[in-house]
Amino acid sequence: MAALEHDRSRLGRSSTAERVADILRERIIEGLFVPGERLSEEAIGSALGVSRNTLREAFRLLGHERLLDHKLNRGVFVRVLSAADVADLYRMRRVLEGAAVRRCAEASPEALRLIGETVEEAERSASDDRWQDVGTANSRFHQALVALNQSPRLDETMRQLLAELRLVFHAMRNPRSLHEPFVERNRLLLGLLEARRAEDAATYLEIYLDDAERLLLQAYEPAG
């Protein structure tokens, strides 16, 4: 819980449930709490210095985001996604990201620069064999893609979707097998966006997501 004790300073004097939920969400996405793990109200509340009521409200918010499961008489657990959950997440990704790349002709140089930075970040991490960091950069790449829609609501939807998907990544024994094939493919997709080839980018993305979903489901080993 040392990491959470460090986070206490971020709460300030007004430790609202939303701010506590923000911290716990970040830590779940980072893998501090893994899928299937029971969250201790006492330990987390003590580490963050918040009341039980505030913490329970934060748990409730994260439950609505599908990151936590509340099990009667057992407690609160980090959610374990099923294969059906993964398939549904990819259905959403096809809608959000497909619409985004079709708007690449309208993309500002700044928007494309931000996408390019995530590609470079993944390439650096891959060269150092930091595959969890590659996964983080890949998530940022796809978040930046959805930003091409220029919709704060879609941005928020994508953030929640990617947070759920990270639960799957943390349950995998070999993250390199998932992330490595897409480092180069992100670079190729960026090239299509920079060339403003919207339909080619959309077709490429469709194949990309089909391959990613298939690879993920083949490798995914959810906790029992």
Coordinates of C-alpha atoms in Angstrom, one line a residue:
M1 CA 0.0 0.0 0.0
A2 CA 3.0 2.3 -0.1
A3 CA 2.0 3.6 -3.5
L4 CA -1.4 4.6 -2.2
E5 CA 0.2 6.3 0.9
H6 CA 2.1 8.4 -1.6
D7 CA -1.1 9.2 -3.4
R8 CA -2.6 10.6 -0.2
S9 CA -1.0 14.0 -0.8
R10 CA -3.0 14.3 -4.1
L11 CA -6.3 14.3 -2.2
G12 CA -5.7 17.5 -0.3
R13 CA -8.2 18.4 2.3
S14 CA -11.3 17.6 0.3
S15 CA -11.0 13.9 -0.3
T16 CA -14.1 13.5 -2.4
A17 CA -15.2 10.1 -3.7
E18 CA -14.5 11.2 -7.3
R19 CA -10.9 12.0 -6.5
V20 CA -10.4 8.8 -4.6
A21 CA -11.9 6.9 -7.6
D22 CA -9.5 8.7 -9.9
I23 CA -6.5 7.4 -7.9
L24 CA -7.8 3.9 -7.6
R25 CA -8.6 3.8 -11.4
E26 CA -5.1 4.8 -12.2
R27 CA -3.7 2.2 -9.9
I28 CA -5.9 -0.5 -11.3
I29 CA -4.9 0.4 -14.9
E30 CA -1.2 0.3 -13.8
G31 CA -1.7 -3.1 -12.4
L32 CA -1.2 -2.3 -8.7
F33 CA -4.4 -4.2 -8.1
V34 CA -4.8 -7.2 -10.4
P35 CA -8.0 -8.8 -11.8
G36 CA -9.7 -11.1 -9.2
E37 CA -8.0 -9.3 -6.3
R38 CA -10.1 -8.4 -3.3
L39 CA -9.8 -4.8 -2.2
S40 CA -9.4 -4.2 1.5
E41 CA -11.5 -1.2 2.7
E42 CA -9.4 -1.0 5.9
A43 CA -6.0 -1.1 4.1
I44 CA -6.9 1.3 1.3
G45 CA -8.8 3.7 3.5
S46 CA -5.9 3.8 5.9
A47 CA -3.4 4.3 3.1
L48 CA -5.3 7.2 1.6
G49 CA -6.6 8.6 4.9
V50 CA -10.3 8.6 3.8
S51 CA -13.4 7.6 5.5
R52 CA -15.1 4.3 4.9
N53 CA -18.2 6.0 3.4
T54 CA -16.0 8.0 0.9
L55 CA -14.1 4.8 -0.1
R56 CA -17.4 2.9 -0.6
E57 CA -18.7 5.6 -2.8
A58 CA -15.5 5.5 -4.8
F59 CA -15.9 1.7 -5.2
R60 CA -19.5 2.3 -6.3
L61 CA -18.3 4.7 -9.0
L62 CA -15.7 2.3 -10.3
G63 CA -18.3 -0.5 -10.3
H64 CA -20.4 1.6 -12.7
E65 CA -17.3 1.8 -14.9
R66 CA -17.0 -2.0 -14.9
L67 CA -13.7 -2.0 -13.2
L68 CA -14.8 -3.5 -9.9
D69 CA -17.3 -6.2 -8.9
H70 CA -19.3 -6.1 -5.7
K71 CA -19.9 -9.6 -4.4
L72 CA -22.5 -10.1 -1.7
N73 CA -21.0 -11.0 1.7
R74 CA -17.5 -11.3 0.1
G75 CA -16.4 -7.8 -0.7
V76 CA -15.2 -5.8 -3.6
F77 CA -12.9 -7.3 -6.3
V78 CA -11.1 -6.1 -9.3
R79 CA -13.2 -7.3 -12.2
V80 CA -12.2 -10.3 -14.3
L81 CA -13.4 -9.9 -17.9
S82 CA -14.8 -12.7 -19.9
A83 CA -14.2 -13.5 -23.6
A84 CA -17.7 -12.0 -24.3
D85 CA -16.6 -8.8 -22.5
V86 CA -13.5 -8.6 -24.7
A87 CA -15.5 -9.1 -27.9
D88 CA -17.9 -6.3 -26.8
L89 CA -15.1 -3.9 -26.2
Y90 CA -13.8 -4.5 -29.7
R91 CA -17.2 -3.9 -31.1
M92 CA -17.1 -0.5 -29.4
R93 CA -13.6 0.2 -30.6
R94 CA -14.5 -0.4 -34.2
V95 CA -17.2 2.2 -34.0
L96 CA -15.2 4.8 -32.1
E97 CA -11.9 4.4 -33.9
G98 CA -13.4 3.8 -37.3
A99 CA -15.3 7.1 -37.2
A100 CA -12.1 8.8 -36.0
V101 CA -9.8 7.7 -38.8
R102 CA -12.4 8.6 -41.4
R103 CA -12.0 12.2 -40.2
C104 CA -8.2 12.4 -40.7
A105 CA -8.6 14.9 -43.5
E106 CA -9.8 17.3 -40.9
A107 CA -7.1 16.5 -38.4
S108 CA -4.9 19.3 -37.2
P109 CA -1.1 19.0 -37.4
E110 CA -1.1 19.1 -33.5
A111 CA -3.5 16.1 -33.4
L112 CA -1.3 14.1 -35.7
R113 CA 1.8 15.1 -33.8
L114 CA 0.3 13.8 -30.6
I115 CA -0.5 10.5 -32.3
G116 CA 3.1 10.4 -33.6
E117 CA 4.5 10.9 -30.1
T118 CA 2.7 7.8 -28.8
V119 CA 4.2 5.8 -31.7
E120 CA 7.7 7.0 -30.9
E121 CA 7.1 6.2 -27.2
A122 CA 6.1 2.6 -28.0
E123 CA 9.1 2.2 -30.3
R124 CA 11.5 3.3 -27.6
S125 CA 9.9 1.1 -25.0
A126 CA 10.0 -1.9 -27.4
S127 CA 13.7 -1.4 -28.0
D128 CA 14.3 -1.6 -24.2
D129 CA 12.0 -4.7 -23.8
R130 CA 9.6 -2.7 -21.6
W131 CA 6.4 -4.4 -22.9
Q132 CA 4.1 -3.1 -20.2
D133 CA 5.2 0.4 -21.2
V134 CA 4.6 -0.5 -24.9
G135 CA 1.0 -1.4 -23.8
T136 CA 0.6 1.9 -22.1
A137 CA 1.9 3.8 -25.2
N138 CA -0.5 1.7 -27.4
S139 CA -3.4 2.7 -25.3
R140 CA -2.4 6.4 -25.6
F141 CA -2.2 5.9 -29.4
H142 CA -5.8 4.7 -29.6
Q143 CA -7.0 7.4 -27.2
A144 CA -5.3 10.0 -29.5
L145 CA -7.0 8.4 -32.5
V146 CA -10.5 8.8 -31.0
A147 CA -9.6 12.4 -30.2
L148 CA -9.8 13.0 -34.0
N149 CA -13.6 12.8 -33.5
Q150 CA -13.4 16.1 -31.6
S151 CA -15.9 14.9 -29.0
P152 CA -15.2 15.1 -25.3
R153 CA -18.0 12.5 -24.7
L154 CA -16.4 10.0 -27.0
D155 CA -13.0 10.7 -25.4
E156 CA -14.4 9.8 -22.0
T157 CA -16.1 6.7 -23.4
M158 CA -12.7 5.6 -24.9
R159 CA -10.9 6.2 -21.6
Q160 CA -13.3 3.9 -19.8
L161 CA -13.1 1.3 -22.5
L162 CA -9.3 1.3 -22.5
A163 CA -9.3 1.0 -18.7
E164 CA -11.4 -2.1 -18.9
L165 CA -9.1 -3.5 -21.6
R166 CA -6.1 -3.0 -19.4
L167 CA -7.6 -5.5 -17.0
V168 CA -7.1 -8.1 -19.8
F169 CA -3.5 -7.1 -20.4
H170 CA -2.7 -7.5 -16.7
A171 CA -4.0 -11.1 -16.8
M172 CA -1.7 -12.1 -19.6
R173 CA 1.5 -13.9 -18.9
N174 CA 3.4 -12.7 -22.0
P175 CA 2.5 -9.1 -22.8
R176 CA 5.1 -9.0 -25.5
S177 CA 3.2 -11.5 -27.6
L178 CA 0.3 -9.1 -27.7
H179 CA 2.0 -5.7 -28.1
E180 CA 5.0 -6.4 -30.3
P181 CA 3.1 -7.0 -33.6
F182 CA 1.4 -3.6 -33.3
V183 CA 4.3 -1.4 -32.8
E184 CA 5.1 -1.3 -36.5
R185 CA 1.4 -1.4 -37.5
N186 CA 0.8 1.8 -35.5
R187 CA 3.6 3.5 -37.4
L188 CA 1.9 2.4 -40.7
L189 CA -1.5 3.6 -39.6
L190 CA 0.0 6.9 -38.7
G191 CA 1.5 7.2 -42.2
L192 CA -2.0 6.7 -43.7
L193 CA -3.4 9.4 -41.5
E194 CA -0.7 11.9 -42.3
A195 CA -1.3 11.2 -46.0
R196 CA -5.0 11.9 -45.4
R197 CA -6.0 8.6 -46.9
A198 CA -9.1 8.2 -44.8
E199 CA -10.7 5.1 -46.5
D200 CA -7.4 3.3 -46.6
A201 CA -6.8 4.1 -43.0
A202 CA -10.3 2.8 -42.1
T203 CA -9.8 -0.4 -44.0
Y204 CA -6.4 -0.9 -42.4
L205 CA -7.8 -0.3 -38.9
E206 CA -10.6 -2.8 -39.4
I207 CA -8.1 -5.5 -40.2
Y208 CA -5.8 -4.3 -37.4
L209 CA -8.6 -4.6 -34.8
D210 CA -9.8 -8.0 -36.1
D211 CA -6.2 -9.3 -35.7
A212 CA -5.8 -7.7 -32.2
E213 CA -9.1 -9.2 -31.0
R214 CA -8.2 -12.6 -32.2
L215 CA -4.7 -12.5 -30.8
L216 CA -5.9 -11.2 -27.4
L217 CA -8.6 -13.9 -27.1
Q218 CA -6.1 -16.6 -28.0
A219 CA -3.6 -15.5 -25.3
Y220 CA -6.1 -14.4 -22.6
E221 CA -6.1 -16.5 -19.4
P222 CA -8.6 -15.0 -17.0
A223 CA -8.2 -15.8 -13.3
G224 CA -10.3 -18.6 -12.1

